[in-house]
PDB file of C-alpha atoms and ligand atoms in Angstrom:
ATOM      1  CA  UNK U   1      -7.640 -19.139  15.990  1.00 85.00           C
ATOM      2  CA  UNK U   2     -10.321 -15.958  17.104  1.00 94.00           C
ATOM      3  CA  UNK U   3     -10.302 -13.386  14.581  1.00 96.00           C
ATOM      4  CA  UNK U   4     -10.992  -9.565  15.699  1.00 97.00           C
ATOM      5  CA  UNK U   5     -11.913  -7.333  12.553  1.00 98.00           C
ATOM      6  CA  UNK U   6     -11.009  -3.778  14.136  1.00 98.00           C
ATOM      7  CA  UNK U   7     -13.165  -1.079  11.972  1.00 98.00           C
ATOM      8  CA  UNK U   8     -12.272   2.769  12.756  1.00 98.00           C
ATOM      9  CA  UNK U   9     -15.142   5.330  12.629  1.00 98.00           C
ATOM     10  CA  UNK U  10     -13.756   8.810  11.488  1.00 98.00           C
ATOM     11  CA  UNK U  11     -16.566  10.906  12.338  1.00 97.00           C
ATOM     12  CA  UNK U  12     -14.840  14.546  13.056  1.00 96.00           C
ATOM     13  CA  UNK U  13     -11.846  17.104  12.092  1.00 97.00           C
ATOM     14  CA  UNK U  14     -10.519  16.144  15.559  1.00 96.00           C
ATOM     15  CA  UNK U  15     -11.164  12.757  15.378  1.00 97.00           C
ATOM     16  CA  UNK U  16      -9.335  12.804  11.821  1.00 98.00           C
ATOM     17  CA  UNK U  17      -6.117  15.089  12.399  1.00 98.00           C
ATOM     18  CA  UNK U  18      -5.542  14.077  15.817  1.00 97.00           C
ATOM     19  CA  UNK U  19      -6.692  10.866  16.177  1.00 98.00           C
ATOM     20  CA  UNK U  20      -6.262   9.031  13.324  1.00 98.00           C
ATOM     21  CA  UNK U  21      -2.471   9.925  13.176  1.00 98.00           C
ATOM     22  CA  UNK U  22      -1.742   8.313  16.801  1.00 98.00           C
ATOM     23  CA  UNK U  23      -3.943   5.113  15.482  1.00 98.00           C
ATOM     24  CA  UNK U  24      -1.864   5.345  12.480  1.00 98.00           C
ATOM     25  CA  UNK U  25       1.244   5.083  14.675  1.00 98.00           C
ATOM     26  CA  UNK U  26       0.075   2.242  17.092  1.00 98.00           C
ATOM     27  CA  UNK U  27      -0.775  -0.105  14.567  1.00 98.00           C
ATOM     28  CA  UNK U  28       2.163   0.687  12.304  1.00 98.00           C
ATOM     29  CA  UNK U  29       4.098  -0.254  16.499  1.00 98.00           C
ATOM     30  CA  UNK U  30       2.288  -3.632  16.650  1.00 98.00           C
ATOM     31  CA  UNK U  31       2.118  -4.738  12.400  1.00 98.00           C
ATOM     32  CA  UNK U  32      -1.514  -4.695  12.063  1.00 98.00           C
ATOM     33  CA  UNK U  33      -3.769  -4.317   9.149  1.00 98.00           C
ATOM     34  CA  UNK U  34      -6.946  -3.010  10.344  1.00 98.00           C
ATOM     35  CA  UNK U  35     -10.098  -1.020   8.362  1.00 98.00           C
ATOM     36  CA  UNK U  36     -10.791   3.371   8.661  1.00 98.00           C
ATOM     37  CA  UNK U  37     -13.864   4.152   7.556  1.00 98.00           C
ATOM     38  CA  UNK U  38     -13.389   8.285   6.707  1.00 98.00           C
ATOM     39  CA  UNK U  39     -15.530  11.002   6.751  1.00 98.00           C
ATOM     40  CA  UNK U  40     -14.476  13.372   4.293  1.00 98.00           C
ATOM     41  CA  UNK U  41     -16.788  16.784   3.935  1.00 98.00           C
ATOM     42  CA  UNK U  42     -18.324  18.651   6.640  1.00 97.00           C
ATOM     43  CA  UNK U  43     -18.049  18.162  10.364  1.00 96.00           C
ATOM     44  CA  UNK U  44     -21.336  19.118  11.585  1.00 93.00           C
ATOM     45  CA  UNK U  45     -21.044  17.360  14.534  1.00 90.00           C
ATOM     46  CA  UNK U  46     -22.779  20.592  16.522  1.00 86.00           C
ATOM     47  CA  UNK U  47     -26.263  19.986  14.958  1.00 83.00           C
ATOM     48  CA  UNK U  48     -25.753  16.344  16.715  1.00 79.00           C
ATOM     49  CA  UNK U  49     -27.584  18.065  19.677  1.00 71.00           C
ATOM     50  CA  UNK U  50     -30.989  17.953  17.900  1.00 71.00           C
ATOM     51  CA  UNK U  51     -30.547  14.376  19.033  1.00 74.00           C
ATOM     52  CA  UNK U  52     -30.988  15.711  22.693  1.00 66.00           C
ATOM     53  CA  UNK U  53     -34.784  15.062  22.418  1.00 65.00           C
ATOM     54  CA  UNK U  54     -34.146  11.191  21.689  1.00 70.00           C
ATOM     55  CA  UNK U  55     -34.323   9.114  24.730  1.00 69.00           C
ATOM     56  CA  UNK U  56     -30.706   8.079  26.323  1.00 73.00           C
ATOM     57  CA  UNK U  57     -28.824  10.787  24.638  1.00 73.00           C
ATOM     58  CA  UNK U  58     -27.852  12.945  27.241  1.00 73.00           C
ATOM     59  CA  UNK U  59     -27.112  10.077  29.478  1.00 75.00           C
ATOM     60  CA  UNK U  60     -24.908   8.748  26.674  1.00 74.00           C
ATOM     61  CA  UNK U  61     -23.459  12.344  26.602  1.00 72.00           C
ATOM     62  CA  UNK U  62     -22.306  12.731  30.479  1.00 75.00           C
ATOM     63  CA  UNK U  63     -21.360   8.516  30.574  1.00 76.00           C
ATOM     64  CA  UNK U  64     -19.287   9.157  27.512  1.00 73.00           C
ATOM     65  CA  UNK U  65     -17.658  12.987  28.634  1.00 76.00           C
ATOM     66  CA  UNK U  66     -18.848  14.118  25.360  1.00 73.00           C
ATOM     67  CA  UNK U  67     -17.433  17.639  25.613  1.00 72.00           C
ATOM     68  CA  UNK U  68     -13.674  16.722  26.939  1.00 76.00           C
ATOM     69  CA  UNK U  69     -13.738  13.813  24.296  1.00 76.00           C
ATOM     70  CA  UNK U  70     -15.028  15.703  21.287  1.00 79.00           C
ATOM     71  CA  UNK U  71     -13.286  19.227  22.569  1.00 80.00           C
ATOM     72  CA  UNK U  72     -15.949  22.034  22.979  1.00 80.00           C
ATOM     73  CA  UNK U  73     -15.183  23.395  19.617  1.00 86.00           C
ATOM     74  CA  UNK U  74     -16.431  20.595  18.037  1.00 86.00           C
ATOM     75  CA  UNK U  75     -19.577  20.267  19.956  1.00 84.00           C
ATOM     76  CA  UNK U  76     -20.393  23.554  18.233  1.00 85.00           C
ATOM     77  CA  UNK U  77     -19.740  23.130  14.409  1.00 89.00           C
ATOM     78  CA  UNK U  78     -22.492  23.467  12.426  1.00 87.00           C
ATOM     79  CA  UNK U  79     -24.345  25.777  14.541  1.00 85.00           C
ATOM     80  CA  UNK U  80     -22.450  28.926  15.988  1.00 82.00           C
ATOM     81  CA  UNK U  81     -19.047  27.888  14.255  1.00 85.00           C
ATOM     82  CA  UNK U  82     -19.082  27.135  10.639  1.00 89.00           C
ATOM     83  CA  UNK U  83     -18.589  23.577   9.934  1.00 90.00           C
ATOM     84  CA  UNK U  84     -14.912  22.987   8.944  1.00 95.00           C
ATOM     85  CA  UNK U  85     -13.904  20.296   6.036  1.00 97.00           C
ATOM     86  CA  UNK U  86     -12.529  16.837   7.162  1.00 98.00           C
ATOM     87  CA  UNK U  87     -10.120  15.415   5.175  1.00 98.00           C
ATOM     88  CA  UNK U  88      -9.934  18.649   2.447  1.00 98.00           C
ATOM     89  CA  UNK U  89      -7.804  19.635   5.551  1.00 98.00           C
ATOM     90  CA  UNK U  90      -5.088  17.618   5.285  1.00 98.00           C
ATOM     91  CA  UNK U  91      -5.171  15.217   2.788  1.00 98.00           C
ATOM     92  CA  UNK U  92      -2.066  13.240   3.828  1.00 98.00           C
ATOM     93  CA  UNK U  93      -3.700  12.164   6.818  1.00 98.00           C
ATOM     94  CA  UNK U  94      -5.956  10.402   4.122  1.00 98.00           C
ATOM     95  CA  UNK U  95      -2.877   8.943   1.915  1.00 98.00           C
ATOM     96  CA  UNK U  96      -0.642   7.929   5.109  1.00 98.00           C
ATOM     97  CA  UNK U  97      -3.867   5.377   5.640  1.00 98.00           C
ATOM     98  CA  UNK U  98      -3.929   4.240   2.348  1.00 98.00           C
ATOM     99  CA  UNK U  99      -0.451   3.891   1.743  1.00 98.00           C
ATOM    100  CA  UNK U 100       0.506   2.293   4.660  1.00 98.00           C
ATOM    101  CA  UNK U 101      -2.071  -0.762   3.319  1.00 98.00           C
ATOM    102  CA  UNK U 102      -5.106   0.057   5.461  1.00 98.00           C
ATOM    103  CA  UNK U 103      -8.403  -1.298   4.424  1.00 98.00           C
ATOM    104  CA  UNK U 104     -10.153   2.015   3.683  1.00 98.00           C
ATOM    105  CA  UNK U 105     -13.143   3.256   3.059  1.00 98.00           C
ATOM    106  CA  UNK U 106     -16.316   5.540   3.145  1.00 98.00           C
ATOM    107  CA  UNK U 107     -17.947   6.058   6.138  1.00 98.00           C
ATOM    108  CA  UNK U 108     -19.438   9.467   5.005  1.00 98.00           C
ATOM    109  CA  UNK U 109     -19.636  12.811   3.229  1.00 98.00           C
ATOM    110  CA  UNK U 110     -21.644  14.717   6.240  1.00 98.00           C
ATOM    111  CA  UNK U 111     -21.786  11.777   9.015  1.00 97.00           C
ATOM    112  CA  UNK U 112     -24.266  14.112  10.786  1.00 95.00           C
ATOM    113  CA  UNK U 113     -26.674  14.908   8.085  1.00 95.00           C
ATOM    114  CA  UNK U 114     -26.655  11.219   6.384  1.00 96.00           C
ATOM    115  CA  UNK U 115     -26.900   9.487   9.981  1.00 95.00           C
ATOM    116  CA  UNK U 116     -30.012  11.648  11.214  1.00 92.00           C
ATOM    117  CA  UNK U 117     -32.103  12.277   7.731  1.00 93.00           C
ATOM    118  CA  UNK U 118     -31.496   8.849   5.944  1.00 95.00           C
ATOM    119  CA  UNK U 119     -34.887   8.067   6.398  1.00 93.00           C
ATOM    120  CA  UNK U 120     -36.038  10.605   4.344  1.00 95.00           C
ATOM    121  CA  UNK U 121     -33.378  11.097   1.580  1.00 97.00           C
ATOM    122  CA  UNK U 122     -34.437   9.526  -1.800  1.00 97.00           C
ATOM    123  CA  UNK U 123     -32.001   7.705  -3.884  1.00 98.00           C
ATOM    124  CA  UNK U 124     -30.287  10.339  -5.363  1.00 98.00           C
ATOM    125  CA  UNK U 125     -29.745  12.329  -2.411  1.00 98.00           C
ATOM    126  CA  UNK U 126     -27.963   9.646  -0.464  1.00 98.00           C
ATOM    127  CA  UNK U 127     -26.105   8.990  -4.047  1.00 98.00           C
ATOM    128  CA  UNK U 128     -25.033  12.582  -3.655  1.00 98.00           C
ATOM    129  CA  UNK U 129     -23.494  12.228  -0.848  1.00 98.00           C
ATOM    130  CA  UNK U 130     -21.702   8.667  -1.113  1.00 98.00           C
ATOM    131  CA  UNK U 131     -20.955  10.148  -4.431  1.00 98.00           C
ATOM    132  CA  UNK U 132     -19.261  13.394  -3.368  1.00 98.00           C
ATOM    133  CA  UNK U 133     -17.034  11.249  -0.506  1.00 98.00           C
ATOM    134  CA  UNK U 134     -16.009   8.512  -3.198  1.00 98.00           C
ATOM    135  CA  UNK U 135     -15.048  11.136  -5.809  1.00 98.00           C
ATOM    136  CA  UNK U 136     -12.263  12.632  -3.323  1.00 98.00           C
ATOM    137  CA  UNK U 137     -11.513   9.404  -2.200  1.00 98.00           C
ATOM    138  CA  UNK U 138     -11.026   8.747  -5.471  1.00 98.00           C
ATOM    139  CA  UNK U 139      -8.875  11.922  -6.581  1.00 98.00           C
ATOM    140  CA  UNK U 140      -6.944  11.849  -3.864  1.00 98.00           C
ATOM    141  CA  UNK U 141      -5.670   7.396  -3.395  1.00 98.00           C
ATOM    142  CA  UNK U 142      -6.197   7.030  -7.504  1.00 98.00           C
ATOM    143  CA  UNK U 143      -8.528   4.662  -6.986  1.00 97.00           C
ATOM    144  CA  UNK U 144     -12.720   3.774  -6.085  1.00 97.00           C
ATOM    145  CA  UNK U 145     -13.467   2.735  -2.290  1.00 98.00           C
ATOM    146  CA  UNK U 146     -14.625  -1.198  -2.319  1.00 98.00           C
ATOM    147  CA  UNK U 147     -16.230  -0.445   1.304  1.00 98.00           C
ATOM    148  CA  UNK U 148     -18.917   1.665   2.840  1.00 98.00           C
ATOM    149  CA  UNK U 149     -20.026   2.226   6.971  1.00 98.00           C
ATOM    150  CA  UNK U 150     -22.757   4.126   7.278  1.00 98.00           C
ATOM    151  CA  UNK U 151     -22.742   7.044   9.937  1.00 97.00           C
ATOM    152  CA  UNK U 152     -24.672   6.030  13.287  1.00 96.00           C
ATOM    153  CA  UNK U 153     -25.239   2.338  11.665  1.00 97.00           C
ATOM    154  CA  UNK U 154     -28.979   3.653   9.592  1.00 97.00           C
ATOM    155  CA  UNK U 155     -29.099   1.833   6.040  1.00 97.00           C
ATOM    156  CA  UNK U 156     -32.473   2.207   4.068  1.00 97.00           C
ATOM    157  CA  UNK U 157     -33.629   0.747   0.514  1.00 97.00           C
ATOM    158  CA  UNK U 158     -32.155   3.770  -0.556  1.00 98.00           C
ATOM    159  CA  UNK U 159     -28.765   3.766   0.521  1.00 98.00           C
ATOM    160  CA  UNK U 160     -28.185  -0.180  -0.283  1.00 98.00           C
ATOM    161  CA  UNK U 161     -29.164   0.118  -3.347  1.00 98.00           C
ATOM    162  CA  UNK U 162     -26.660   2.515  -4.490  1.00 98.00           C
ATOM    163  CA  UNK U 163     -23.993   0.275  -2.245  1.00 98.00           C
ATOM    164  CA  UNK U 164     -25.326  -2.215  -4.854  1.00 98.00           C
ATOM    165  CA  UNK U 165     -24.643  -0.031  -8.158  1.00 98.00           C
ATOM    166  CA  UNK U 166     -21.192   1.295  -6.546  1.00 97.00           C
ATOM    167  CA  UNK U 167     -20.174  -2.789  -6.593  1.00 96.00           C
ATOM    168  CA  UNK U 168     -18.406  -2.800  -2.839  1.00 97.00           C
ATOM    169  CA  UNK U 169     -16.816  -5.510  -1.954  1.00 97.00           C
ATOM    170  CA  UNK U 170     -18.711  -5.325   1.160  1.00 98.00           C
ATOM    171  CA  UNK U 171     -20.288  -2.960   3.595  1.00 98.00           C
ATOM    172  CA  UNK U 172     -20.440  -2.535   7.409  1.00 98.00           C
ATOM    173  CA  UNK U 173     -23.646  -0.969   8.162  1.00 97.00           C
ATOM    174  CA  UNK U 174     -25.503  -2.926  11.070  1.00 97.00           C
ATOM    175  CA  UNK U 175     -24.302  -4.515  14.568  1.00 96.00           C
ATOM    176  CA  UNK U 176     -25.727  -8.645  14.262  1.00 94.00           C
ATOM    177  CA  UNK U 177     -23.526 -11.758  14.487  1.00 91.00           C
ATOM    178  CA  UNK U 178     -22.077 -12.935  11.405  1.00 92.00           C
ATOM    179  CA  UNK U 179     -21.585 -12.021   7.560  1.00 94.00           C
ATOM    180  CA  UNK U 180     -24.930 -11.589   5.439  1.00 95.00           C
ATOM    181  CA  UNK U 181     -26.380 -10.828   2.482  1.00 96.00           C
ATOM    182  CA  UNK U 182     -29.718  -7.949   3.303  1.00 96.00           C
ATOM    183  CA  UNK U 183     -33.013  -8.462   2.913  1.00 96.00           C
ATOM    184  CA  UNK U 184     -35.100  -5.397   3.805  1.00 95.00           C
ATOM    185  CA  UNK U 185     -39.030  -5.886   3.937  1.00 93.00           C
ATOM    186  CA  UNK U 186     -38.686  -9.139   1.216  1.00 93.00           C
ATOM    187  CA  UNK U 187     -36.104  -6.814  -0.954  1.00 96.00           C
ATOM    188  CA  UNK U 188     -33.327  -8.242  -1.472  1.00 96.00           C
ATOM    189  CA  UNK U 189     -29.736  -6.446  -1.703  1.00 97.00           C
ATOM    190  CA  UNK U 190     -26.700  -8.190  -2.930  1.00 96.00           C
ATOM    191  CA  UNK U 191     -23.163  -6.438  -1.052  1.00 98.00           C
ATOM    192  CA  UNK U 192     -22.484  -8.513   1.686  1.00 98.00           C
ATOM    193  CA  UNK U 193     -22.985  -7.050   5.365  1.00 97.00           C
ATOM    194  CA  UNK U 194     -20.021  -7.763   7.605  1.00 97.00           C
ATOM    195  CA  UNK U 195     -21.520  -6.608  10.867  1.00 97.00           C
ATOM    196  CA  UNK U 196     -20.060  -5.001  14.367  1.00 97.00           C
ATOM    197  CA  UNK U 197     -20.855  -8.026  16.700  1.00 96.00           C
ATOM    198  CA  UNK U 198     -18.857  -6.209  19.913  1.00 96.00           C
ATOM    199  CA  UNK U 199     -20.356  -3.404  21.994  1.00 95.00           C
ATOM    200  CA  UNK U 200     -17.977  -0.387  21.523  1.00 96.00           C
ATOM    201  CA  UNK U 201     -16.723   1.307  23.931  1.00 95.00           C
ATOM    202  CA  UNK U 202     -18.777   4.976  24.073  1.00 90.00           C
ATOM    203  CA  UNK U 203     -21.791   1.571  24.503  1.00 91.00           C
ATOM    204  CA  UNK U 204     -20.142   0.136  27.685  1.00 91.00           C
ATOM    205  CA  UNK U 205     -18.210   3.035  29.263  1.00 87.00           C
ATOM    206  CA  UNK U 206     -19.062   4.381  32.508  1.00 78.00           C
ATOM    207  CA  UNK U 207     -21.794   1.679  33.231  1.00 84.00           C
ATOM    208  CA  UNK U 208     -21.427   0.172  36.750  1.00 82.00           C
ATOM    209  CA  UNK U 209     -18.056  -2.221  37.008  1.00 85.00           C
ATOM    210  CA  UNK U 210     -16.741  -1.147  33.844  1.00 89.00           C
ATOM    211  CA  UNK U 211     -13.413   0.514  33.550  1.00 90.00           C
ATOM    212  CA  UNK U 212     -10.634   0.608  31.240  1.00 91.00           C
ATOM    213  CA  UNK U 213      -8.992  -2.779  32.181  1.00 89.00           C
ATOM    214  CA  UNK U 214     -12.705  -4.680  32.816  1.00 92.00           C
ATOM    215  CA  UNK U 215     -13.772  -3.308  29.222  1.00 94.00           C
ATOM    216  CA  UNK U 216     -10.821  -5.297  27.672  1.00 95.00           C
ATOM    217  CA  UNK U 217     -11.789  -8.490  29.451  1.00 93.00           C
ATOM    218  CA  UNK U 218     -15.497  -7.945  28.557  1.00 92.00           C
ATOM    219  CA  UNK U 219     -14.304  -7.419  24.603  1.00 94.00           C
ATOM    220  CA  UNK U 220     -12.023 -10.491  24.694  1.00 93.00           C
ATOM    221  CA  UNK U 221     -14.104 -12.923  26.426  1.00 91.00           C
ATOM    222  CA  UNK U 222     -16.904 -11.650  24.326  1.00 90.00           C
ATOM    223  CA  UNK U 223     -15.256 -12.786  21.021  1.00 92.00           C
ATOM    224  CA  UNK U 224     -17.501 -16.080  21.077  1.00 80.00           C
ATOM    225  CA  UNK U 225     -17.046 -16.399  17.077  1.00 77.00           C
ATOM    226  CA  UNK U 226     -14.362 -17.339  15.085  1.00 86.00           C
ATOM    227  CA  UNK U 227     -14.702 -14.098  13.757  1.00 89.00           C
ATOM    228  CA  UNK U 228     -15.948 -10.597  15.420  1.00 96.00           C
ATOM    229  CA  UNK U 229     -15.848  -6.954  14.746  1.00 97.00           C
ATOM    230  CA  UNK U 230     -15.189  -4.418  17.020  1.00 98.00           C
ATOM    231  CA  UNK U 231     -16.092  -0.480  15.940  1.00 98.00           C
ATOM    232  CA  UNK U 232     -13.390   2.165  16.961  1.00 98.00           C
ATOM    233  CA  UNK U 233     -13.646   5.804  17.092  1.00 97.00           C
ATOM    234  CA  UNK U 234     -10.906   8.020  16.059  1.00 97.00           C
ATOM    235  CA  UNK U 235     -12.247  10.213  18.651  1.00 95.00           C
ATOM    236  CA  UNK U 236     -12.352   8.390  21.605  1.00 95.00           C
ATOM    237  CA  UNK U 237      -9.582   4.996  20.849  1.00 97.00           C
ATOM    238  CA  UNK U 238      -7.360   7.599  19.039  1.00 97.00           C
ATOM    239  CA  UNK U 239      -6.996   9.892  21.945  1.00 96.00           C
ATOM    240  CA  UNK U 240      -7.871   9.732  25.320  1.00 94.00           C
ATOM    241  CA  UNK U 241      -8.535   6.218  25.170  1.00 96.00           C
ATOM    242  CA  UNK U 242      -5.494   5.047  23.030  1.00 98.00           C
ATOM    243  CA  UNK U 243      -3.538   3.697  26.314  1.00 97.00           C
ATOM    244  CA  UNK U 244      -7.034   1.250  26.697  1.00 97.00           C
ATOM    245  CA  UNK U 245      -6.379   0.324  22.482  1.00 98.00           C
ATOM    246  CA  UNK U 246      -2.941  -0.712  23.230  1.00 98.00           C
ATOM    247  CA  UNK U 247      -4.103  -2.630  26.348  1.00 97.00           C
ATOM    248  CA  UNK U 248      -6.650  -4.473  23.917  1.00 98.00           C
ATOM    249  CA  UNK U 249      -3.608  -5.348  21.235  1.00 98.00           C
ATOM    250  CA  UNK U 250      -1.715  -6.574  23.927  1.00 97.00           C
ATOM    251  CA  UNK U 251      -4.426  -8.480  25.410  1.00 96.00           C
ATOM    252  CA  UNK U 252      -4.988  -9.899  21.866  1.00 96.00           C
ATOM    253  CA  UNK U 253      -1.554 -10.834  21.463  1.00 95.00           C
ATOM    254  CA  UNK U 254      -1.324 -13.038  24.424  1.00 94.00           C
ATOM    255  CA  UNK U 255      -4.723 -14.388  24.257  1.00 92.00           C
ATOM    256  CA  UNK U 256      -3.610 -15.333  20.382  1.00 92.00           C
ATOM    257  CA  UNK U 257      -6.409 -13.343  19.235  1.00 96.00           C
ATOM    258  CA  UNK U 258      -5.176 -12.306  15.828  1.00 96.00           C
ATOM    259  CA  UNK U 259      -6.339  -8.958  14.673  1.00 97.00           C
ATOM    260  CA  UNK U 260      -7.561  -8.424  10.688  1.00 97.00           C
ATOM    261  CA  UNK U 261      -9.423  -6.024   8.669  1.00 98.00           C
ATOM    262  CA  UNK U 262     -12.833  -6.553   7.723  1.00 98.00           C
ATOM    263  CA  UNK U 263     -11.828  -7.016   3.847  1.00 98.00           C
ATOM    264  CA  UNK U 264      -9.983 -10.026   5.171  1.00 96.00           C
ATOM    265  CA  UNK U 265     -13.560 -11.285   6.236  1.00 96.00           C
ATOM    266  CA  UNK U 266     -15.449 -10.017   3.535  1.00 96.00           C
ATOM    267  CA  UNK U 267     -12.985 -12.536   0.885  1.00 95.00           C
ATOM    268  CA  UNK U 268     -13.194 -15.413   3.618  1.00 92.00           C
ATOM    269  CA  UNK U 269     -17.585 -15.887   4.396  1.00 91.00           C
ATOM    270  CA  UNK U 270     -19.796 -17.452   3.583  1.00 88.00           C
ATOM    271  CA  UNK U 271     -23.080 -15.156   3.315  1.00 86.00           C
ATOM    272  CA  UNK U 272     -26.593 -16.110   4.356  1.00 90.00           C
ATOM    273  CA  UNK U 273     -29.728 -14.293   3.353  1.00 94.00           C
ATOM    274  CA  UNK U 274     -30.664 -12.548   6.604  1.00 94.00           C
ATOM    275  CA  UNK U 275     -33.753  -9.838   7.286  1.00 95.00           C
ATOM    276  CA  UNK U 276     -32.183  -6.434   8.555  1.00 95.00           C
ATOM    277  CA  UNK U 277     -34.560  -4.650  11.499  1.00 93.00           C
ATOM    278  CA  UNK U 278     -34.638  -1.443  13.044  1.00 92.00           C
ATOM    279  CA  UNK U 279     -33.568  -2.506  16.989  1.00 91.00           C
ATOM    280  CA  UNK U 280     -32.025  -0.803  19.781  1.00 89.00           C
ATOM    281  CA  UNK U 281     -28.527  -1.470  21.342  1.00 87.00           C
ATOM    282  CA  UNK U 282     -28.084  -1.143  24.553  1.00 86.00           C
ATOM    283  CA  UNK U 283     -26.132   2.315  25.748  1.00 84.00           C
ATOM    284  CA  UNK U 284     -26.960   3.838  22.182  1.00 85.00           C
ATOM    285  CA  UNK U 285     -29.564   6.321  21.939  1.00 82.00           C
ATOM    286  CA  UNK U 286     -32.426   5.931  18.873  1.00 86.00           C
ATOM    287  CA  UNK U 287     -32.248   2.658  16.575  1.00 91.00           C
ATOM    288  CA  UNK U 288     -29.671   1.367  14.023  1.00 94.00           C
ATOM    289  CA  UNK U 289     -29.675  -1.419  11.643  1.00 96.00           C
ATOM    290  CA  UNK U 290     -29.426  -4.870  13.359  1.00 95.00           C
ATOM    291  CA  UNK U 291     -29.087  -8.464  11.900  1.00 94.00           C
ATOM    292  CA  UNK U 292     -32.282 -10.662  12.216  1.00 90.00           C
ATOM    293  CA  UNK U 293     -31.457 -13.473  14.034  1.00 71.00           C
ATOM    294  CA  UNK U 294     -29.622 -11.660  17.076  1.00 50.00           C
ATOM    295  CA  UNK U 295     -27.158  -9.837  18.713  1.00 47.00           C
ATOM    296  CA  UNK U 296     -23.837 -11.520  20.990  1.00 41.00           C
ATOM    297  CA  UNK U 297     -24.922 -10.993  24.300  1.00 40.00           C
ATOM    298  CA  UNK U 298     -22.587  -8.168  26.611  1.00 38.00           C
TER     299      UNK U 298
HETATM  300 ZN1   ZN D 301     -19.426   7.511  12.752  1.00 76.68          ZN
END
């Protein structure tokens, strides 16, 4: 039977207390167990338009109707509104995920900052701010995250090596093919990778022939492993897009695609050693973290 790990980027207040509740709902609807990767401090998302020099942003920005999907307000945190907390908020947004036996997990403290400086922080600045999200997480479910996605899919030496120290059961920082163990420049890091082998959706939408019932069939028949990951965005899937989410469940359903949570893969591979490269994705502005040997072809 195909396997389709669903992973849920929370990257934004919006994202978090309006999104995540409606994902909440649908896949409480249809019984499934799926992973939300949270950011919990500041949503800076308004300094995200320093990106605007970088080449494909701004195309990614009208494709992707940044400012009806994000809501104007957000587009401006950071910069000439102050940048509001995430999940300080409202915490039950938070425990509802846990408690309802979601595979959760860190995906940042400020998604903005970590994604676009990781290059440069040291050790114990990215430590700082894995620290800061796992301590809440922490204080506020009683217990450590075992997972970690990194914001905009950048690792560094830096930031798996304090993965390594935290002792995560895994990590979903790159886009590749199948479950790995990193090697970065002959280093070699020991949490296991489990990466996003689908394009997501702010990747594929608005390119020529693709629309919200075309995108399904291009995820499903893309799902050539046993196994695949798809990345979701509480922001886009948990709002204006949650009508195409439910299409995809149902698709899954009678396709007898069963969907799982990426902890479900982590206990179930069998890692390889595999080299992790800076590459591009197509529809993604700048480069993220990409497996070695290859991506699934669109
Ligand atoms: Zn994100």
């Amino acid at each position: 039977m195909i396997q389709l790990g669903i992973k849920v980027d929370v990257d934004t207040l919006k994202g978090y207390t309006e999104g995540v509740p409606r994902l909440l709902d649908l896949f409480g609807k249809y019984g499934k167990r799926v992973s939300v990767f949270f950011s919990f401090g500041p949503d800076n998302s308004g300094k995200a338009i320093r990106r605007v020099f970088r080449k494909g942003f701004l195309s990614k920005m009208m494709r992707t109707k940044a400012p009806s999907t994000y809501g104007f307000k957000t587009l401006l945190y950071g910069t000439l509104l102050p940048a509001p907390m995430i999940v300080p908020s409202a915490p039950d947004i938070f425990k509802r995920a846990v408690d309802e036996g979601h595979d959760c997990g860190v995906h940042s403290w400020d998604h903005v900052f970590v994604q676009d400086k990781l290059y440069k922080l040291t050790k114990e600045q990215f430590e700082e701010q894995y620290d800061r999200a796992a301590e809440l997480f922490d204080k506020l479910s009683g217990k450590f995250p075992r997972s970690y996605a990194a914001p905009g899919w950048q690792v560094s030496k830096a930031s798996l090596s304090v993965i390594d120290e935290r002792g995560l059961k895994y990590a979903s920082d790159s886009r590749g093919t199948s479950p790995f163990l990193p090697v970065v420049d002959g280093e070699e890091f020991r949490t296991l990778q489990i990466p996003t082998t689908l394009p997501t959706m702010d990747e594929i939408i608005g390119l020529p022939f693709v629309d919200d019932n075309t995108m399904i069939e291009m995820w499903v028949r893309g799902m050539s492993n046993e196994w695949n990951v798809l990345t979701i965005h509480a922001e886009m899937e948990g709002m204006s897009k949650l009508n195409v989410l439910e299409k995809l469940l149902q698709s899954c359903e009678s396709e007898e695609v069963d969907i799982i949570a990426l902890d479900d893969i982590a206990a179930a591979a069998k890692a390889k050693r595999c080299e992790v490269k800076s590459g591009e994705i197509p529809g993604r502005a700048g480069t993220l973290a990409v497996q070695a040997d290859g991506l699934v072809a669109l």
